Tab-separated table of C-alpha atoms and ligand atoms in Angstrom:
chain	number	residue	atom	x	y	z
A	1	MET	CA	-56.421	9.744	-58.455
A	2	ARG	CA	-60.304	8.357	-57.815
A	3	GLY	CA	-59.412	5.659	-60.682
A	4	PHE	CA	-56.516	4.389	-58.798
A	5	SER	CA	-58.214	3.939	-55.369
A	6	ARG	CA	-60.595	2.144	-57.592
A	7	ILE	CA	-58.285	-0.262	-58.967
A	8	LEU	CA	-56.130	-0.562	-55.318
A	9	GLY	CA	-60.145	-1.501	-53.871
A	10	ALA	CA	-60.599	-3.979	-56.514
A	11	ALA	CA	-57.245	-5.583	-55.906
A	12	ALA	CA	-57.842	-5.147	-52.245
A	13	LEU	CA	-60.697	-7.373	-52.307
A	14	ALA	CA	-59.300	-9.816	-54.884
A	15	ALA	CA	-56.785	-10.589	-52.361
A	16	THR	CA	-58.967	-12.316	-50.109
A	17	ALA	CA	-61.219	-14.044	-52.690
A	18	GLY	CA	-61.238	-17.602	-51.907
A	19	MET	CA	-59.590	-20.480	-53.068
A	20	ALA	CA	-61.078	-23.213	-55.141
A	21	SER	CA	-61.727	-26.162	-53.621
A	22	ALA	CA	-60.782	-30.031	-54.571
A	23	GLY	CA	-63.028	-30.558	-57.608
A	24	ASP	CA	-63.131	-26.843	-58.809
A	25	VAL	CA	-61.354	-24.591	-61.154
A	26	GLU	CA	-61.134	-20.993	-60.221
A	27	VAL	CA	-61.084	-19.077	-63.590
A	28	LEU	CA	-59.926	-15.258	-63.568
A	29	HIS	CA	-61.179	-13.570	-66.905
A	30	TRP	CA	-62.162	-10.186	-68.367
A	31	TRP	CA	-65.318	-11.966	-70.456
A	32	THR	CA	-68.242	-9.894	-69.098
A	33	SER	CA	-70.092	-8.289	-71.991
A	34	GLY	CA	-73.108	-10.428	-73.240
A	35	GLY	CA	-71.273	-12.308	-76.204
A	36	GLU	CA	-68.338	-12.884	-74.053
A	37	ALA	CA	-70.186	-14.303	-71.064
A	38	ALA	CA	-72.254	-16.388	-73.358
A	39	ALA	CA	-68.980	-17.871	-74.566
A	40	LEU	CA	-67.710	-18.581	-71.402
A	41	ASN	CA	-70.569	-20.455	-70.642
A	42	VAL	CA	-69.495	-23.148	-73.559
A	43	LEU	CA	-66.609	-23.629	-71.399
A	44	ARG	CA	-68.125	-23.631	-68.247
A	45	GLU	CA	-70.635	-26.493	-69.165
A	46	ASP	CA	-68.198	-28.410	-70.859
A	47	LEU	CA	-66.115	-28.620	-67.506
A	48	GLN	CA	-69.621	-29.153	-65.619
A	49	LYS	CA	-70.340	-32.340	-67.976
A	50	GLN	CA	-66.949	-34.077	-66.606
A	51	GLY	CA	-67.932	-33.196	-62.729
A	52	ILE	CA	-65.738	-30.346	-62.616
A	53	GLY	CA	-67.072	-27.231	-60.506
A	54	TRP	CA	-66.361	-23.700	-61.692
A	55	GLN	CA	-65.602	-20.804	-59.074
A	56	ASP	CA	-66.164	-17.555	-61.264
A	57	MET	CA	-63.354	-14.448	-60.801
A	58	PRO	CA	-64.773	-11.934	-63.621
A	59	VAL	CA	-62.881	-8.644	-63.420
A	60	ALA	CA	-64.616	-6.254	-65.722
A	61	GLY	CA	-62.565	-4.334	-68.575
A	62	GLY	CA	-62.097	-5.052	-72.219
A	63	GLY	CA	-58.659	-5.527	-73.187
A	64	GLY	CA	-57.867	-7.225	-69.430
A	65	THR	CA	-55.594	-4.395	-68.101
A	66	GLN	CA	-57.938	-4.339	-64.968
A	67	ALA	CA	-57.694	-8.212	-64.783
A	68	MET	CA	-53.868	-8.137	-64.494
A	69	THR	CA	-53.871	-5.854	-61.960
A	70	VAL	CA	-56.187	-8.312	-59.771
A	71	LEU	CA	-54.026	-10.976	-61.108
A	72	ARG	CA	-50.924	-9.590	-59.328
A	73	ALA	CA	-52.365	-8.705	-56.087
A	74	ARG	CA	-53.791	-12.154	-55.845
A	75	VAL	CA	-50.397	-13.913	-56.635
A	76	THR	CA	-48.785	-11.142	-54.283
A	77	ALA	CA	-51.274	-12.545	-51.616
A	78	GLY	CA	-50.017	-16.073	-51.943
A	79	ASN	CA	-53.410	-16.829	-53.331
A	80	PRO	CA	-53.141	-17.369	-57.227
A	81	PRO	CA	-56.291	-18.518	-59.245
A	82	THR	CA	-56.235	-21.791	-60.763
A	83	ALA	CA	-56.551	-20.670	-64.469
A	84	VAL	CA	-56.126	-17.126	-66.052
A	85	GLN	CA	-57.051	-15.612	-69.178
A	86	MET	CA	-54.028	-13.790	-70.539
A	87	LEU	CA	-52.282	-12.351	-73.643
A	88	GLY	CA	-49.249	-12.705	-75.167
A	89	PHE	CA	-46.163	-11.014	-73.531
A	90	ASP	CA	-48.008	-11.416	-70.100
A	91	ILE	CA	-47.955	-15.100	-70.258
A	92	THR	CA	-44.227	-14.584	-71.258
A	93	ASP	CA	-43.865	-12.392	-68.076
A	94	TRP	CA	-45.468	-14.708	-65.515
A	95	ALA	CA	-43.713	-17.910	-66.763
A	96	ARG	CA	-40.522	-15.764	-66.030
A	97	GLU	CA	-41.350	-15.680	-62.669
A	98	GLY	CA	-41.541	-19.415	-62.567
A	99	ALA	CA	-45.748	-18.836	-61.764
A	100	LEU	CA	-47.098	-21.268	-64.460
A	101	ALA	CA	-47.641	-24.960	-64.234
A	102	ASN	CA	-45.426	-26.963	-66.950
A	103	LEU	CA	-48.358	-28.545	-69.264
A	104	ASN	CA	-45.292	-30.645	-71.384
A	105	ASP	CA	-47.288	-33.943	-70.518
A	106	ILE	CA	-50.814	-32.808	-71.591
A	107	ALA	CA	-49.159	-31.034	-74.610
A	108	ALA	CA	-47.401	-34.447	-75.847
A	109	LYS	CA	-50.160	-36.514	-75.239
A	110	ASN	CA	-52.849	-34.586	-77.233
A	111	GLY	CA	-50.210	-33.616	-80.370
A	112	TRP	CA	-50.574	-29.876	-79.874
A	113	ASP	CA	-47.288	-29.391	-81.201
A	114	SER	CA	-48.485	-30.065	-84.680
A	115	VAL	CA	-51.824	-28.100	-84.578
A	116	VAL	CA	-50.999	-25.063	-82.724
A	117	PRO	CA	-49.320	-22.543	-85.183
A	118	ALA	CA	-45.688	-21.321	-84.449
A	119	ALA	CA	-47.198	-17.581	-84.129
A	120	LEU	CA	-49.275	-19.088	-81.008
A	121	GLN	CA	-46.503	-21.294	-79.531
A	122	LYS	CA	-44.079	-18.370	-79.278
A	123	PHE	CA	-46.666	-17.318	-76.583
A	124	SER	CA	-47.973	-20.708	-75.189
A	125	LYS	CA	-44.434	-21.820	-74.412
A	126	PHE	CA	-41.631	-20.823	-72.161
A	127	ASP	CA	-38.131	-22.014	-72.601
A	128	GLY	CA	-39.521	-24.969	-74.600
A	129	GLN	CA	-42.344	-26.005	-72.058
A	130	TRP	CA	-45.957	-25.144	-72.431
A	131	VAL	CA	-47.252	-23.238	-70.339
A	132	ALA	CA	-50.532	-21.982	-71.469
A	133	VAL	CA	-53.390	-23.341	-73.745
A	134	PRO	CA	-54.853	-21.099	-76.630
A	135	VAL	CA	-58.515	-21.178	-77.009
A	136	ASN	CA	-59.023	-18.909	-79.779
A	137	VAL	CA	-57.429	-16.602	-82.159
A	138	HIS	CA	-59.119	-12.916	-82.571
A	139	SER	CA	-57.725	-10.138	-84.890
A	140	THR	CA	-58.154	-6.536	-84.737
A	141	ASN	CA	-58.110	-5.002	-88.188
A	142	TRP	CA	-62.052	-5.542	-88.827
A	143	VAL	CA	-64.580	-3.182	-89.507
A	144	TRP	CA	-68.262	-3.714	-88.424
A	145	ALA	CA	-70.811	-1.925	-90.233
A	146	ASN	CA	-74.831	-1.699	-89.979
A	147	LYS	CA	-76.145	-3.031	-93.227
A	148	ALA	CA	-79.462	-1.039	-93.221
A	149	ILE	CA	-77.582	2.116	-92.852
A	150	MET	CA	-74.997	0.619	-95.843
A	151	ASP	CA	-77.955	-0.063	-98.070
A	152	LYS	CA	-80.251	3.194	-97.290
A	153	LEU	CA	-76.826	4.974	-97.914
A	154	GLY	CA	-75.847	3.343	-100.988
A	155	ILE	CA	-72.357	2.680	-99.090
A	156	SER	CA	-70.640	-0.483	-100.643
A	157	GLN	CA	-67.444	-1.811	-98.745
A	158	PRO	CA	-64.441	0.747	-98.908
A	159	GLU	CA	-61.391	-0.623	-99.912
A	160	THR	CA	-59.110	2.500	-99.149
A	161	TRP	CA	-58.630	4.738	-96.755
A	162	ASP	CA	-60.113	7.550	-98.807
A	163	GLU	CA	-63.546	5.533	-99.590
A	164	PHE	CA	-63.468	4.792	-96.125
A	165	VAL	CA	-63.343	8.102	-94.878
A	166	ALA	CA	-66.059	9.070	-97.590
A	167	ALA	CA	-68.341	6.629	-96.295
A	168	LEU	CA	-67.691	7.848	-92.800
A	169	GLN	CA	-68.711	11.477	-94.309
A	170	ALA	CA	-71.758	9.984	-95.983
A	171	ALA	CA	-73.031	8.748	-92.407
A	172	LYS	CA	-72.157	11.493	-90.701
A	173	ASP	CA	-73.926	13.842	-93.197
A	174	ALA	CA	-77.246	11.732	-93.009
A	175	GLY	CA	-77.254	12.285	-89.205
A	176	TYR	CA	-75.817	9.156	-87.935
A	177	VAL	CA	-73.187	8.844	-85.800
A	178	ALA	CA	-70.222	7.961	-88.377
A	179	LEU	CA	-67.884	5.940	-85.487
A	180	ALA	CA	-69.218	4.158	-82.766
A	181	HIS	CA	-66.238	4.251	-80.073
A	182	GLY	CA	-65.577	3.884	-76.741
A	183	GLY	CA	-62.682	6.479	-75.231
A	184	GLN	CA	-60.591	4.137	-73.279
A	185	ALA	CA	-56.957	3.688	-74.292
A	186	TRP	CA	-56.546	0.227	-75.110
A	187	GLN	CA	-60.013	0.729	-77.739
A	188	GLU	CA	-57.893	3.812	-79.332
A	189	ALA	CA	-54.611	1.434	-79.270
A	190	THR	CA	-57.066	-1.055	-81.200
A	191	ILE	CA	-57.836	1.302	-83.861
A	192	PHE	CA	-54.157	2.274	-83.880
A	193	ASP	CA	-53.062	-1.487	-84.816
A	194	ALA	CA	-55.375	-1.373	-88.224
A	195	VAL	CA	-54.462	2.235	-89.187
A	196	ALA	CA	-50.846	1.731	-88.985
A	197	MET	CA	-50.939	-1.860	-90.749
A	198	SER	CA	-53.102	0.240	-93.280
A	199	THR	CA	-50.971	3.184	-93.353
A	200	GLY	CA	-47.381	1.579	-93.534
A	201	GLY	CA	-47.777	-2.049	-94.721
A	202	PRO	CA	-46.695	-5.024	-92.726
A	203	ASP	CA	-42.503	-4.036	-92.593
A	204	PHE	CA	-43.917	-0.717	-91.123
A	205	TYR	CA	-45.915	-2.368	-88.415
A	206	LYS	CA	-43.479	-4.975	-87.540
A	207	ALA	CA	-40.157	-2.373	-87.328
A	208	ALA	CA	-42.429	-0.113	-85.108
A	209	PHE	CA	-44.385	-2.753	-82.662
A	210	ILE	CA	-42.298	-5.814	-82.957
A	211	ASP	CA	-38.706	-4.532	-83.270
A	212	LEU	CA	-39.369	-0.912	-81.804
A	213	ASP	CA	-37.273	0.414	-84.364
A	214	GLU	CA	-37.027	4.091	-83.754
A	215	ASP	CA	-36.478	5.163	-87.099
A	216	ALA	CA	-40.009	3.714	-87.836
A	217	LEU	CA	-41.654	4.932	-84.665
A	218	GLY	CA	-40.038	8.457	-85.720
A	219	SER	CA	-41.201	8.080	-88.949
A	220	ASP	CA	-43.075	10.531	-91.552
A	221	THR	CA	-45.507	7.400	-92.086
A	222	MET	CA	-46.263	7.379	-88.107
A	223	LYS	CA	-47.062	10.785	-88.426
A	224	THR	CA	-49.454	9.980	-91.044
A	225	VAL	CA	-50.893	7.216	-88.889
A	226	PHE	CA	-51.530	9.733	-86.073
A	227	ASP	CA	-53.023	12.161	-88.718
A	228	ARG	CA	-55.550	9.320	-89.889
A	229	MET	CA	-56.059	8.787	-86.272
A	230	ALA	CA	-57.085	12.574	-85.738
A	231	THR	CA	-59.538	12.402	-88.957
A	232	LEU	CA	-61.316	9.477	-87.011
A	233	ARG	CA	-61.506	11.251	-84.090
A	234	GLY	CA	-63.729	13.934	-86.060
A	235	PHE	CA	-66.184	10.913	-86.675
A	236	VAL	CA	-67.353	9.943	-83.323
A	237	ASP	CA	-69.872	11.550	-81.033
A	238	ASP	CA	-69.615	13.687	-78.757
A	239	ASN	CA	-70.104	10.906	-75.385
A	240	PHE	CA	-67.477	8.646	-76.435
A	241	SER	CA	-64.945	9.445	-73.589
A	242	GLY	CA	-65.232	6.106	-70.994
A	243	ARG	CA	-67.647	3.979	-73.072
A	244	ASP	CA	-67.539	0.314	-72.973
A	245	TRP	CA	-66.545	-1.255	-76.540
A	246	ASN	CA	-69.632	-3.360	-76.524
A	247	LEU	CA	-71.671	-0.125	-75.763
A	248	ALA	CA	-70.141	1.027	-78.746
A	249	THR	CA	-71.215	-2.412	-80.623
A	250	ALA	CA	-74.700	-1.724	-79.369
A	251	MET	CA	-74.992	1.597	-81.265
A	252	VAL	CA	-74.219	0.145	-84.608
A	253	ILE	CA	-76.534	-2.884	-83.593
A	254	ASN	CA	-79.538	-0.332	-82.360
A	255	GLY	CA	-78.641	1.424	-86.012
A	256	GLU	CA	-77.462	4.704	-84.024
A	257	ALA	CA	-74.162	4.628	-85.667
A	258	ALA	CA	-72.824	3.230	-89.157
A	259	PHE	CA	-69.392	1.734	-88.305
A	260	GLN	CA	-67.525	0.540	-85.411
A	261	LEU	CA	-63.389	-0.354	-85.627
A	262	MET	CA	-62.974	-3.570	-83.191
A	263	GLY	CA	-61.497	-7.006	-82.966
A	264	ASP	CA	-64.114	-9.692	-83.984
A	265	TRP	CA	-65.177	-10.030	-80.384
A	266	ALA	CA	-67.592	-7.504	-81.353
A	267	LYS	CA	-69.081	-10.125	-83.629
A	268	GLY	CA	-70.040	-11.847	-80.456
A	269	GLU	CA	-72.004	-9.043	-79.345
A	270	PHE	CA	-74.348	-8.820	-82.354
A	271	LEU	CA	-75.004	-12.469	-82.482
A	272	ASN	CA	-75.721	-12.156	-78.845
A	273	ALA	CA	-78.388	-9.935	-79.817
A	274	GLY	CA	-79.657	-12.172	-82.254
A	275	LYS	CA	-78.126	-10.136	-85.592
A	276	GLN	CA	-77.196	-12.356	-88.258
A	277	PRO	CA	-73.705	-11.340	-90.399
A	278	GLY	CA	-74.409	-10.358	-94.018
A	279	LYS	CA	-78.017	-9.436	-93.164
A	280	ASP	CA	-78.090	-7.053	-90.386
A	281	PHE	CA	-74.275	-6.238	-90.040
A	282	LEU	CA	-71.512	-6.752	-91.903
A	283	CYS	CA	-67.939	-7.370	-91.651
A	284	TYR	CA	-64.880	-6.344	-93.670
A	285	ARG	CA	-60.951	-5.686	-93.020
A	286	PHE	CA	-59.992	-2.301	-92.342
A	287	PRO	CA	-59.662	-0.714	-95.520
A	288	GLY	CA	-55.927	-1.322	-96.567
A	289	THR	CA	-55.335	-4.410	-94.561
A	290	GLN	CA	-57.285	-6.835	-96.839
A	291	ASN	CA	-54.685	-9.365	-96.418
A	292	GLN	CA	-53.248	-8.638	-93.337
A	293	VAL	CA	-54.116	-10.009	-89.898
A	294	THR	CA	-53.089	-8.559	-86.752
A	295	PHE	CA	-53.930	-11.334	-84.258
A	296	ASN	CA	-54.233	-11.616	-80.611
A	297	SER	CA	-55.031	-15.395	-78.758
A	298	ASP	CA	-56.875	-15.645	-75.373
A	299	GLN	CA	-54.773	-18.058	-73.525
A	300	PHE	CA	-55.299	-19.780	-70.338
A	301	ALA	CA	-52.390	-20.072	-68.139
A	302	MET	CA	-52.527	-22.437	-65.186
A	303	PHE	CA	-51.264	-20.982	-61.974
A	304	ARG	CA	-48.984	-23.264	-59.997
A	305	GLN	CA	-50.931	-24.638	-57.287
A	306	GLY	CA	-48.102	-27.231	-56.093
A	307	ASP	CA	-45.700	-29.447	-58.025
A	308	LYS	CA	-47.712	-31.014	-60.256
A	309	VAL	CA	-50.551	-29.742	-62.331
A	310	SER	CA	-53.849	-30.660	-60.533
A	311	PRO	CA	-56.332	-33.389	-62.190
A	312	GLU	CA	-58.749	-30.042	-62.615
A	313	GLN	CA	-56.213	-28.003	-64.413
A	314	ALA	CA	-55.459	-30.767	-66.973
A	315	ALA	CA	-59.242	-31.283	-67.604
A	316	LEU	CA	-59.448	-27.697	-68.188
A	317	ALA	CA	-56.686	-27.699	-70.397
A	318	GLU	CA	-57.318	-30.799	-72.559
A	319	ALA	CA	-60.923	-29.270	-73.183
A	320	ILE	CA	-59.790	-25.770	-74.196
A	321	LEU	CA	-57.907	-27.447	-77.404
A	322	SER	CA	-60.073	-30.179	-78.064
A	323	PRO	CA	-61.423	-29.971	-81.643
A	324	GLY	CA	-65.332	-29.987	-80.540
A	325	PHE	CA	-65.013	-27.198	-78.078
A	326	GLN	CA	-62.497	-25.237	-80.280
A	327	ILE	CA	-65.701	-25.003	-83.159
A	328	ALA	CA	-68.606	-24.560	-80.088
A	329	PHE	CA	-66.775	-22.026	-78.387
A	330	ASN	CA	-65.553	-19.841	-81.610
A	331	LYS	CA	-68.939	-19.732	-83.073
A	332	VAL	CA	-70.164	-17.853	-80.028
A	333	LYS	CA	-67.364	-15.807	-79.215
A	334	GLY	CA	-66.448	-14.366	-82.855
A	335	SER	CA	-62.832	-15.602	-82.917
A	336	VAL	CA	-61.511	-18.423	-85.057
A	337	PRO	CA	-60.045	-21.745	-83.694
A	338	ALA	CA	-56.848	-21.768	-82.554
A	339	ARG	CA	-55.626	-24.889	-84.111
A	340	THR	CA	-55.265	-25.152	-87.690
A	341	ASP	CA	-56.754	-28.668	-88.378
A	342	LEU	CA	-60.615	-28.220	-87.960
A	343	ASP	CA	-63.631	-28.390	-90.690
A	344	VAL	CA	-65.234	-24.726	-90.107
A	345	SER	CA	-67.932	-25.250	-92.256
A	346	GLU	CA	-70.160	-24.533	-89.180
A	347	LEU	CA	-68.853	-21.060	-88.330
A	348	ASP	CA	-70.672	-18.191	-90.103
A	349	ALA	CA	-69.247	-16.096	-93.256
A	350	CYS	CA	-67.115	-13.698	-91.052
A	351	GLY	CA	-65.874	-16.483	-88.812
A	352	GLN	CA	-64.926	-18.691	-92.082
A	353	GLN	CA	-63.087	-15.559	-93.731
A	354	GLY	CA	-61.232	-15.135	-90.503
A	355	TYR	CA	-60.076	-18.792	-90.155
A	356	LYS	CA	-58.894	-19.106	-94.070
A	357	GLU	CA	-57.271	-15.665	-93.490
A	358	PHE	CA	-55.375	-16.442	-90.337
A	359	LYS	CA	-54.343	-20.155	-91.810
A	360	ALA	CA	-52.774	-18.202	-94.516
A	361	ALA	CA	-50.954	-15.643	-92.852
A	362	ALA	CA	-49.698	-18.467	-90.139
A	363	ALA	CA	-48.584	-20.568	-93.265
A	364	SER	CA	-46.828	-17.771	-94.708
A	365	GLY	CA	-45.274	-16.047	-91.800
A	366	ASN	CA	-47.344	-13.148	-92.084
A	367	LEU	CA	-49.472	-13.130	-88.853
A	368	TYR	CA	-48.540	-10.406	-87.056
A	369	GLY	CA	-49.480	-9.881	-82.990
A	370	SER	CA	-51.679	-7.284	-82.346
A	371	PHE	CA	-49.849	-4.083	-80.335
A	372	ALA	CA	-52.795	-3.082	-78.495
A	373	HIS	CA	-53.618	-6.502	-77.332
A	374	GLY	CA	-50.356	-7.270	-76.075
A	375	HIS	CA	-49.035	-9.645	-78.926
A	376	ALA	CA	-46.115	-7.207	-80.276
A	377	ASN	CA	-44.352	-5.803	-77.463
A	378	PRO	CA	-44.113	-6.264	-73.551
A	379	ALA	CA	-46.532	-4.344	-71.365
A	380	ALA	CA	-44.513	-1.591	-69.943
A	381	VAL	CA	-43.736	-0.632	-73.615
A	382	LYS	CA	-47.588	-1.231	-74.745
A	383	ASN	CA	-48.832	0.822	-71.956
A	384	ALA	CA	-46.378	3.595	-72.691
A	385	MET	CA	-47.714	3.581	-76.311
A	386	TYR	CA	-51.215	3.672	-74.891
A	387	ASP	CA	-50.230	6.850	-73.109
A	388	VAL	CA	-49.424	8.909	-76.036
A	389	ILE	CA	-51.898	7.338	-78.660
A	390	THR	CA	-54.736	8.390	-75.836
A	391	ALA	CA	-53.423	11.756	-75.471
A	392	HIS	CA	-53.288	12.376	-79.071
A	393	PHE	CA	-56.685	11.525	-79.594
A	394	ASN	CA	-58.290	13.574	-77.196
A	395	GLY	CA	-56.528	16.297	-78.420
A	396	GLU	CA	-53.354	16.691	-76.055
A	397	TYR	CA	-50.846	16.493	-79.038
A	398	ASP	CA	-50.465	17.519	-82.506
A	399	SER	CA	-49.516	14.511	-84.700
A	400	ALA	CA	-45.842	15.774	-85.077
A	401	THR	CA	-45.533	15.844	-81.046
A	402	ALA	CA	-47.357	12.790	-80.491
A	403	VAL	CA	-44.646	11.197	-82.893
A	404	LYS	CA	-41.947	12.391	-80.683
A	405	GLU	CA	-43.801	11.380	-77.517
A	406	LEU	CA	-44.032	7.958	-78.950
A	407	VAL	CA	-40.004	7.774	-79.570
A	408	THR	CA	-39.266	8.913	-76.062
A	409	ALA	CA	-42.040	6.653	-74.425
A	410	VAL	CA	-40.729	3.816	-76.231
A	411	GLN	CA	-37.015	4.740	-75.156
A	412	LEU	CA	-37.932	4.916	-71.406
A	413	ALA	CA	-40.263	1.809	-71.383
A	414	ARG	CA	-37.816	-0.422	-72.586
B	501	LIG	C1	-59.477	-8.836	-75.828
B	501	LIG	C2	-59.762	-10.431	-75.819
B	501	LIG	C3	-60.860	-10.651	-76.215
B	501	LIG	C4	-62.076	-9.567	-75.783
B	501	LIG	C5	-61.693	-8.503	-75.711
B	501	LIG	C6	-62.679	-7.288	-75.224
B	501	LIG	O1	-58.036	-8.722	-75.474
B	501	LIG	O2	-58.654	-11.129	-76.529
B	501	LIG	O3	-61.261	-11.577	-76.170
B	501	LIG	O4	-62.264	-10.043	-74.796
B	501	LIG	O5	-60.434	-7.711	-75.039
B	501	LIG	O6	-62.857	-7.422	-73.715
């Protein structure tokens, strides 16, 4: 109840927030951690160089759930922000409501159709019209490891689930927090993405999360996924509940914890703390997902302010997909560029690996939308799944019950 009124309070405040004046853009986003803010600054500075002012509208909360609540309040109050960070199906929902500006002219002028892969265009476009501009591609199936702890304990990169559990056990036995985790529904769902892909493979992932096939949702494979989540639960510390994701990353950075399972925005935190991949920390795909990519792409949708896109919105849209900006931004953010025609030799090893795998997956039709980050199914279904996964993680359901609850939750939410 208290959480609910806090959200309402934030929404009421947001509803009265000021409109951007001419020459400004007002940008609603949830990039409030150190690494995220550093990346956002790259965009802000790019625009400021063009003489466009920036009105910041940050709404804290990883994954953007709170940001979407505030957005709804702003639009309901007749005061939409100029531009909004958004994920996957949320873009589609707002486009269907007719709230988003048509960016086709800018897309044509800059040749977006030929450089943005189809898996991203699926969300950037609605009814054949460009309505959002992808700034990056993240993926959720990563492991982040503290290199000093790995060296000290002689742990090499786990290639399979069993090897990963053995590595977690070795870290726990040596007195470390084995798995740094923040107990928030979206973080548990982020881990679930990787565990499901690893356990069932891409066909299972697609059937369960994208097609919402009841046989897959209710399968023995899904029970194994929940069993594995329970195993992981045994490796988190006692204080995990409610912890923000970046504080969990800090535990790996500080050498308190061995591993974190998180999307590659975690790399932004390592870099922001002055840490180097390969030297201070390691990145690798979640064991059993070595050739898979469960992606999410942050896009900026321009809310209609009148009949036409404003010059500031057009400048923001062009800046976001320009080659130089894509490299500069993604170097800091931990993600990889959203266009497939770039030389990424300036990115670090994790970024180069991520870009190569993203391009290969996009070319072979093997790029799967992250369920946890709104790229597999609409928000209503996603949130219903979140509830079951979190309840199970917190011991409210055993795995068999969780499977049944998942099937029912999806049926009701569709
Ligand atoms: C994701 C978003 C990332 C990162 C993360 C944590 O949904 O795509 O850019 O911000 O949330 O806040």
